[in-house]
Structure formats: C-alpha cells, structure tokens
mmCIF file of C-alpha atoms and ligand atoms in Angstrom:
data_model
loop_
_atom_site.group_PDB
_atom_site.id
_atom_site.type_symbol
_atom_site.label_atom_id
_atom_site.label_comp_id
_atom_site.label_asym_id
_atom_site.label_seq_id
_atom_site.Cartn_x
_atom_site.Cartn_y
_atom_site.Cartn_z
ATOM 1 C CA MET A 1 21.526 -22.032 -5.082
ATOM 2 C CA GLU A 2 18.621 -21.607 -7.894
ATOM 3 C CA THR A 3 17.198 -24.548 -9.755
ATOM 4 C CA GLN A 4 16.830 -24.839 -13.399
ATOM 5 C CA ASN A 5 13.309 -24.683 -12.741
ATOM 6 C CA GLU A 6 12.942 -21.417 -10.922
ATOM 7 C CA ASN A 7 15.490 -19.849 -13.508
ATOM 8 C CA ASN A 8 12.899 -20.395 -16.284
ATOM 9 C CA SER A 9 10.032 -19.240 -14.390
ATOM 10 C CA ARG A 10 11.609 -16.205 -14.221
ATOM 11 C CA ASN A 11 12.289 -13.790 -17.304
ATOM 12 C CA PRO A 12 14.954 -15.318 -18.759
ATOM 13 C CA ALA A 13 16.435 -12.474 -20.388
ATOM 14 C CA VAL A 14 15.881 -8.779 -21.036
ATOM 15 C CA THR A 15 15.456 -7.807 -24.160
ATOM 16 C CA PRO A 16 16.540 -3.993 -25.333
ATOM 17 C CA GLU A 17 12.697 -3.184 -25.959
ATOM 18 C CA GLN A 18 11.784 -4.283 -22.675
ATOM 19 C CA ILE A 19 14.388 -1.810 -21.287
ATOM 20 C CA GLU A 20 12.920 0.963 -23.763
ATOM 21 C CA ALA A 21 9.696 0.430 -22.546
ATOM 22 C CA MET A 22 10.359 0.580 -19.245
ATOM 23 C CA LEU A 23 12.380 4.024 -19.662
ATOM 24 C CA THR A 24 9.561 5.564 -21.422
ATOM 25 C CA ARG A 25 7.047 4.303 -18.485
ATOM 26 C CA LEU A 26 9.899 5.996 -16.327
ATOM 27 C CA GLU A 27 9.475 9.321 -18.034
ATOM 28 C CA ASP A 28 5.858 9.567 -17.670
ATOM 29 C CA ILE A 29 5.553 8.762 -14.205
ATOM 30 C CA ARG A 30 8.210 11.499 -13.239
ATOM 31 C CA ARG A 31 6.052 13.768 -15.449
ATOM 32 C CA ARG A 32 3.156 12.740 -13.450
ATOM 33 C CA ILE A 33 4.831 13.303 -10.201
ATOM 34 C CA ALA A 34 5.703 16.580 -11.026
ATOM 35 C CA ALA A 35 2.224 17.586 -12.513
ATOM 36 C CA ALA A 36 0.867 16.097 -9.147
ATOM 37 C CA CYS A 37 3.560 18.162 -6.697
ATOM 38 C CA GLU A 38 2.817 20.994 -8.994
ATOM 39 C CA LYS A 39 -0.906 21.113 -8.563
ATOM 40 C CA ALA A 40 -0.361 20.452 -4.428
ATOM 41 C CA GLY A 41 2.027 23.292 -4.343
ATOM 42 C CA ARG A 42 4.894 20.757 -3.375
ATOM 43 C CA SER A 43 8.400 20.681 -4.989
ATOM 44 C CA THR A 44 9.394 17.876 -6.942
ATOM 45 C CA ASP A 45 11.994 16.663 -4.587
ATOM 46 C CA SER A 46 9.886 16.388 -1.648
ATOM 47 C CA VAL A 47 8.666 13.329 -3.269
ATOM 48 C CA LYS A 48 10.593 10.047 -2.970
ATOM 49 C CA LEU A 49 10.160 7.600 -6.120
ATOM 50 C CA MET A 50 10.439 3.809 -4.994
ATOM 51 C CA ALA A 51 11.151 1.079 -7.690
ATOM 52 C CA VAL A 52 9.239 -1.854 -6.071
ATOM 53 C CA THR A 53 11.726 -4.883 -7.477
ATOM 54 C CA LYS A 54 9.035 -7.876 -6.708
ATOM 55 C CA THR A 55 9.663 -10.655 -9.410
ATOM 56 C CA VAL A 56 11.708 -8.132 -11.848
ATOM 57 C CA ASP A 57 15.079 -9.490 -13.318
ATOM 58 C CA PRO A 58 18.076 -7.507 -11.684
ATOM 59 C CA VAL A 59 19.049 -6.363 -15.390
ATOM 60 C CA LEU A 60 15.594 -4.315 -15.981
ATOM 61 C CA ILE A 61 16.193 -3.121 -12.253
ATOM 62 C CA ASN A 62 19.936 -1.767 -12.779
ATOM 63 C CA ALA A 63 18.543 0.062 -16.247
ATOM 64 C CA ALA A 64 16.136 1.676 -13.922
ATOM 65 C CA ILE A 65 19.088 2.633 -11.481
ATOM 66 C CA ASP A 66 20.999 4.072 -14.565
ATOM 67 C CA ALA A 67 17.989 6.259 -15.481
ATOM 68 C CA GLY A 68 18.449 7.949 -12.177
ATOM 69 C CA ILE A 69 16.368 5.376 -9.711
ATOM 70 C CA ARG A 70 17.918 6.078 -6.356
ATOM 71 C CA LEU A 71 15.568 3.525 -4.094
ATOM 72 C CA LEU A 72 14.064 0.068 -4.461
ATOM 73 C CA GLY A 73 11.716 -1.660 -2.170
ATOM 74 C CA GLU A 74 11.814 -5.294 -1.387
ATOM 75 C CA ASN A 75 8.973 -7.267 -0.061
ATOM 76 C CA ARG A 76 10.405 -10.616 -0.039
ATOM 77 C CA VAL A 77 13.031 -11.564 1.713
ATOM 78 C CA GLN A 78 14.315 -14.525 -0.074
ATOM 79 C CA GLU A 79 14.128 -12.918 -3.435
ATOM 80 C CA PHE A 80 15.619 -9.889 -1.923
ATOM 81 C CA LEU A 81 18.650 -11.851 -0.553
ATOM 82 C CA SER A 82 19.191 -13.722 -4.006
ATOM 83 C CA LYS A 83 19.000 -10.870 -6.272
ATOM 84 C CA ARG A 84 20.728 -7.950 -4.155
ATOM 85 C CA GLU A 85 24.295 -9.139 -5.301
ATOM 86 C CA SER A 86 23.323 -8.050 -8.757
ATOM 87 C CA TYR A 87 22.292 -4.399 -7.726
ATOM 88 C CA SER A 88 24.006 -1.533 -9.044
ATOM 89 C CA PRO A 89 24.868 -0.063 -5.599
ATOM 90 C CA ALA A 90 23.942 3.284 -6.637
ATOM 91 C CA ALA A 91 20.191 2.600 -5.020
ATOM 92 C CA GLU A 92 19.354 2.129 -1.471
ATOM 93 C CA VAL A 93 17.114 -0.673 -0.404
ATOM 94 C CA GLN A 94 14.148 -0.542 1.944
ATOM 95 C CA PHE A 95 11.987 -3.149 2.983
ATOM 96 C CA ILE A 96 8.143 -2.648 2.292
ATOM 97 C CA GLY A 97 6.879 -5.909 2.824
ATOM 98 C CA ARG A 98 5.478 -8.316 5.546
ATOM 99 C CA LEU A 99 8.387 -9.168 7.610
ATOM 100 C CA GLN A 100 8.485 -12.168 10.089
ATOM 101 C CA THR A 101 10.470 -12.281 13.049
ATOM 102 C CA ASN A 102 12.623 -14.823 12.002
ATOM 103 C CA LYS A 103 13.993 -13.166 9.202
ATOM 104 C CA ILE A 104 14.500 -9.706 10.367
ATOM 105 C CA ARG A 105 18.285 -10.654 11.121
ATOM 106 C CA GLN A 106 18.873 -11.275 7.504
ATOM 107 C CA ILE A 107 18.053 -8.001 6.157
ATOM 108 C CA ILE A 108 18.338 -5.225 8.802
ATOM 109 C CA ASP A 109 21.764 -4.106 7.998
ATOM 110 C CA LYS A 110 21.074 -3.894 4.255
ATOM 111 C CA VAL A 111 18.229 -1.886 4.451
ATOM 112 C CA THR A 112 17.661 1.639 5.012
ATOM 113 C CA LEU A 113 14.164 1.971 6.310
ATOM 114 C CA ILE A 114 11.446 -1.175 7.139
ATOM 115 C CA HIS A 115 7.664 0.345 6.085
ATOM 116 C CA ALA A 116 5.017 -2.205 7.689
ATOM 117 C CA VAL A 117 6.166 -2.331 11.443
ATOM 118 C CA ASP A 118 2.237 -2.828 12.869
ATOM 119 C CA SER A 119 2.948 -4.205 16.230
ATOM 120 C CA LEU A 120 4.779 -3.643 19.327
ATOM 121 C CA HIS A 121 5.722 -7.765 19.055
ATOM 122 C CA LEU A 122 7.494 -6.857 15.574
ATOM 123 C CA ALA A 123 8.912 -3.821 16.824
ATOM 124 C CA GLN A 124 10.448 -5.270 19.820
ATOM 125 C CA ALA A 125 11.956 -8.010 17.732
ATOM 126 C CA ILE A 126 13.277 -5.241 15.100
ATOM 127 C CA ASP A 127 14.864 -3.356 18.302
ATOM 128 C CA ARG A 128 16.577 -6.594 19.370
ATOM 129 C CA GLU A 129 18.114 -7.450 16.197
ATOM 130 C CA ALA A 130 18.943 -3.711 15.523
ATOM 131 C CA GLN A 131 20.877 -3.860 19.328
ATOM 132 C CA LYS A 132 22.871 -6.866 18.166
ATOM 133 C CA LYS A 133 24.201 -5.170 15.109
ATOM 134 C CA ASN A 134 24.713 -1.627 16.997
ATOM 135 C CA LEU A 135 22.566 0.281 14.964
ATOM 136 C CA ILE A 136 19.402 2.237 15.229
ATOM 137 C CA CYS A 137 16.775 0.941 12.481
ATOM 138 C CA PRO A 138 14.281 3.657 11.111
ATOM 139 C CA VAL A 139 10.657 2.163 10.672
ATOM 140 C CA LEU A 140 7.300 3.270 9.412
ATOM 141 C CA ILE A 141 4.240 2.467 11.011
ATOM 142 C CA GLU A 142 1.520 0.610 9.030
ATOM 143 C CA VAL A 143 -1.877 1.603 9.261
ATOM 144 C CA ASN A 144 -4.525 -0.109 8.074
ATOM 145 C CA ILE A 145 -7.070 2.959 7.021
ATOM 146 C CA GLY A 146 -9.464 1.074 4.948
ATOM 147 C CA GLY A 147 -10.321 -0.980 8.054
ATOM 148 C CA GLU A 148 -10.046 -4.120 6.298
ATOM 149 C CA LEU A 149 -9.733 -7.282 8.290
ATOM 150 C CA THR A 150 -7.788 -9.610 5.933
ATOM 151 C CA LYS A 151 -4.911 -6.841 5.756
ATOM 152 C CA GLY A 152 -1.706 -5.798 7.677
ATOM 153 C CA GLY A 153 -1.433 -2.680 9.578
ATOM 154 C CA ILE A 154 -2.673 -1.070 12.895
ATOM 155 C CA THR A 155 -5.900 0.698 13.334
ATOM 156 C CA PRO A 156 -5.969 4.487 13.563
ATOM 157 C CA GLU A 157 -7.098 4.231 16.905
ATOM 158 C CA ASN A 158 -4.338 2.073 18.270
ATOM 159 C CA ALA A 159 -1.516 3.925 16.261
ATOM 160 C CA ALA A 160 -0.454 6.410 18.775
ATOM 161 C CA GLU A 161 0.278 3.774 21.649
ATOM 162 C CA LEU A 162 2.126 1.763 19.132
ATOM 163 C CA ILE A 163 4.210 4.968 18.190
ATOM 164 C CA LYS A 164 4.923 5.945 22.023
ATOM 165 C CA ALA A 165 5.834 2.456 22.745
ATOM 166 C CA ILE A 166 8.541 2.424 19.722
ATOM 167 C CA ASN A 167 9.669 5.744 20.821
ATOM 168 C CA GLU A 168 10.927 3.952 24.118
ATOM 169 C CA LEU A 169 12.921 1.078 22.580
ATOM 170 C CA PRO A 170 16.586 2.671 22.127
ATOM 171 C CA HIS A 171 17.482 0.592 18.792
ATOM 172 C CA LEU A 172 14.142 2.029 17.055
ATOM 173 C CA ARG A 173 12.815 5.056 15.613
ATOM 174 C CA ALA A 174 9.616 5.942 14.194
ATOM 175 C CA GLU A 175 9.968 8.138 11.081
ATOM 176 C CA GLY A 176 6.549 8.021 9.530
ATOM 177 C CA LEU A 177 3.415 6.019 8.621
ATOM 178 C CA MET A 178 2.736 3.727 5.623
ATOM 179 C CA THR A 179 -0.141 2.390 4.270
ATOM 180 C CA ILE A 180 -1.628 0.212 1.284
ATOM 181 C CA PRO A 181 -5.285 1.401 1.046
ATOM 182 C CA PRO A 182 -7.835 -0.649 -0.455
ATOM 183 C CA PRO A 183 -8.772 -0.422 -4.041
ATOM 184 C CA VAL A 184 -11.390 1.858 -4.968
ATOM 185 C CA ALA A 185 -13.075 3.048 -8.400
ATOM 186 C CA ASP A 186 -13.937 6.409 -7.177
ATOM 187 C CA PRO A 187 -11.556 8.826 -7.319
ATOM 188 C CA ILE A 188 -12.731 10.925 -4.770
ATOM 189 C CA GLN A 189 -13.153 8.189 -2.318
ATOM 190 C CA GLN A 190 -9.459 7.352 -3.263
ATOM 191 C CA GLU A 191 -8.216 11.088 -2.488
ATOM 192 C CA ALA A 192 -10.569 10.424 0.928
ATOM 193 C CA VAL A 193 -8.489 7.837 1.986
ATOM 194 C CA PHE A 194 -4.845 9.755 1.780
ATOM 195 C CA ALA A 195 -6.478 12.529 3.028
ATOM 196 C CA LYS A 196 -7.695 10.324 6.350
ATOM 197 C CA MET A 197 -3.665 9.278 6.613
ATOM 198 C CA TYR A 198 -2.848 12.912 6.448
ATOM 199 C CA GLU A 199 -5.150 14.077 8.974
ATOM 200 C CA LEU A 200 -3.910 10.980 10.936
ATOM 201 C CA ARG A 201 -0.401 11.744 10.759
ATOM 202 C CA GLU A 202 -1.024 15.408 11.665
ATOM 203 C CA ARG A 203 -3.008 14.144 14.784
ATOM 204 C CA LEU A 204 -0.253 11.509 16.077
ATOM 205 C CA ARG A 205 2.789 14.294 15.619
ATOM 206 C CA GLU A 206 1.086 16.234 18.583
ATOM 207 C CA GLU A 207 0.070 13.430 20.376
ATOM 208 C CA CYS A 208 3.312 11.638 20.178
ATOM 209 C CA GLY A 209 5.552 14.533 20.090
ATOM 210 C CA CYS A 210 7.863 13.053 17.154
ATOM 211 C CA SER A 211 7.802 14.387 13.645
ATOM 212 C CA LEU A 212 6.607 11.224 11.427
ATOM 213 C CA ASP A 213 8.058 13.004 8.304
ATOM 214 C CA THR A 214 7.576 10.477 6.107
ATOM 215 C CA LEU A 215 4.613 9.061 4.448
ATOM 216 C CA SER A 216 4.574 5.903 2.523
ATOM 217 C CA MET A 217 1.678 5.834 0.081
ATOM 218 C CA GLY A 218 0.486 5.450 -3.506
ATOM 219 C CA MET A 219 1.719 2.827 -5.479
ATOM 220 C CA SER A 220 0.745 2.214 -9.573
ATOM 221 C CA GLY A 221 -2.872 3.301 -9.791
ATOM 222 C CA ASP A 222 -3.089 5.780 -7.287
ATOM 223 C CA TYR A 223 0.393 7.929 -7.188
ATOM 224 C CA GLU A 224 -0.985 11.274 -8.024
ATOM 225 C CA ALA A 225 -3.954 11.331 -5.594
ATOM 226 C CA ALA A 226 -1.538 10.176 -2.822
ATOM 227 C CA ILE A 227 0.762 13.048 -3.827
ATOM 228 C CA LEU A 228 -2.186 15.540 -3.414
ATOM 229 C CA HIS A 229 -2.536 14.646 0.157
ATOM 230 C CA GLY A 230 1.228 14.585 1.089
ATOM 231 C CA SER A 231 3.049 11.487 0.379
ATOM 232 C CA THR A 232 6.612 11.203 0.573
ATOM 233 C CA ILE A 233 7.461 7.887 -1.043
ATOM 234 C CA VAL A 234 5.387 6.666 -3.851
ATOM 235 C CA ARG A 235 5.862 2.705 -4.156
ATOM 236 C CA ILE A 236 5.747 2.094 -7.787
ATOM 237 C CA GLY A 237 5.786 -1.640 -9.622
ATOM 238 C CA SER A 238 3.986 -2.638 -12.470
ATOM 239 C CA ALA A 239 3.412 1.140 -13.701
ATOM 240 C CA LEU A 240 7.412 1.023 -14.259
ATOM 241 C CA PHE A 241 8.001 -2.594 -15.107
ATOM 242 C CA GLY A 242 5.130 -3.594 -16.611
ATOM 243 C CA ALA A 243 2.574 -6.364 -15.372
ATOM 244 C CA ARG A 244 3.864 -8.586 -12.915
ATOM 245 C CA ASN A 245 3.411 -12.185 -14.226
ATOM 246 C CA TYR A 246 1.285 -13.713 -11.182
ATOM 247 C CA PRO A 247 -1.272 -11.758 -9.397
ATOM 248 C CA PRO A 248 0.195 -9.472 -6.310
ATOM 249 C CA LYS A 249 -1.469 -11.148 -3.831
ATOM 250 C CA ALA A 250 1.281 -11.325 -1.506
ATOM 251 C CA LEU A 251 0.721 -8.095 -0.349
HETATM 252 C C1 LIG B 1 3.883 -4.856 -4.813
HETATM 253 C C2 LIG B 1 3.691 -3.544 -3.970
HETATM 254 C C3 LIG B 1 3.524 -2.285 -4.226
HETATM 255 C C4 LIG B 1 3.612 -1.903 -5.839
HETATM 256 O O1 LIG B 1 2.241 -2.264 -6.490
HETATM 257 P P1 LIG B 1 2.223 -1.736 -8.143
HETATM 258 O O2 LIG B 1 0.986 -1.523 -8.058
HETATM 259 O O3 LIG B 1 2.456 -2.785 -9.090
HETATM 260 O O4 LIG B 1 2.981 -0.633 -8.149
HETATM 261 C C5 LIG B 1 3.975 -0.939 -3.471
HETATM 262 N N1 LIG B 1 3.423 -1.412 -2.219
HETATM 263 C C6 LIG B 1 3.947 -2.678 -1.452
HETATM 264 C C7 LIG B 1 3.960 -2.910 -0.350
HETATM 265 C C8 LIG B 1 3.812 -3.909 -2.617
HETATM 266 O O5 LIG B 1 3.979 -5.151 -2.148
#
C-alpha cells in the first residue's frame, strides 16, 4: 500500500498538456531514429525504442503505449511491481536496472529480457529462479565499456568467460550486450565508445559461438550515435517523458 506521502511526492495528476508534450517528443524521437537508421544504412525496424518508465506516472506511460510504444524498461523492482497492474498489456516489459539476487523471483516471469547481468553469481541466481518457474530467461551481459570503477558491468576482457559460463546454464540464454557509457561531451569520443561495443560484440560472437544479436545501448542524450554503431534497443527516458524530478543517480 502506498502512503499518502508517496502519492503526493509522485506526479499527482497527468494533464492533457503533458500528454501532448510527450506525444510531440515521441514524434521527434521517431524522426531522429529513422534519420539515424538511414544514415547507417539500416532499416528503421532494426531498432527498438524502449520507453524507460522510472518515476513516470502510469497514465503517461499508457498514453505512450496508445501512441505505439511496445517496449517498457524498468529499473526498480518495487516501483515496477507497484505500477505494473496499471499498464496497458500491449507493451512488453524488460528489466534494465541492477538486480539484487533476492528480488529475481519477484520479476522473472513478468519481464521478457534482463539487461544488466554482469557476474556469474547473478547469472546462476537467475538460472535457479528460471528453473523453478520452468522457463528460459533471455539476458544481456552488461559491459563496463568506459572502465569506470564506480559503475556496474563486466570488463570487456572478462566478457567472453562470462558468456561461455552463461551458455552452460540450462535456463539462461545470452542474447547480447548492454552498456551505459560514461557521459562524454565530445561527439567523436561518444561514437568511439559505441564503436568499441560493436567491435567487442563481433569478437565475442566468434569467441563464444553465439550470435549475441541484441545491442542495448543509447539513451536520451546519445541514441543517434548508438544507432550509427549497431544499437538494436535504445533506452529512452527523459527525452520522451520529460526531466525526472530527481537526479538519475540510481543508474
Ligand atoms: C534511466 C535509465 C535510462 C534512460 O535514461 P535517460 O537519459 O533519461 O534517457 C536508460 N537506461 C538505464 C539503465 C536507466 O536506468
């Protein structure tokens, strides 16, 4: 149950103006995705637009689904569980946040992909829960491409070993890579990071003997650059729903 306090601290009501503004931003994002795809010589449907929903009111999320959004990204277990009943069922949900092993059970049969697997410990825990529910759980390996000590993700050097170990787990399937690159001001540097991810994926494909088709990279500030370097899922929050009312420190 939510307390009165929590209710008030969240968006109390979504106005028609907010919905209008979101729809305008969505059109703009779609145009930019199409333009980036064209520039990269890719078909527009090779990139999925994920709407990242943290802190966003379900009314606004459903308006996005009504406008054609078919993929939602959640990164907080409790928030997801408290909001999911309100979501229109037309969209699938993927989990993009840090996942604590004791919370896997609560979400494993409610999401279609887990994006941020960065250790064998976590992979084994997901495999055990997937076995209990008798399902095979698709996952992405989170790579710390920027080498930032404070961030999650496995180092590029250790990725192959983790993927091979995951491929041995009967209830897990490694579908690709995910990254949250460090913020850089210089667009050339930014592209270099995504290019590095693409090359890493190509190398891991050979080394691990699996296709790793999904590349989850690109957020509000850098999705066009990510598309130029092979991203297949762009995870967009603030550029679609507007600025969040707290700093996004819990990435
Ligand atoms: C919040 C979040 C995003 C979206 O961030 P924006 O910059 O608002 O688009 C993408 N990926 C992850 C993992 C996030 O937590």
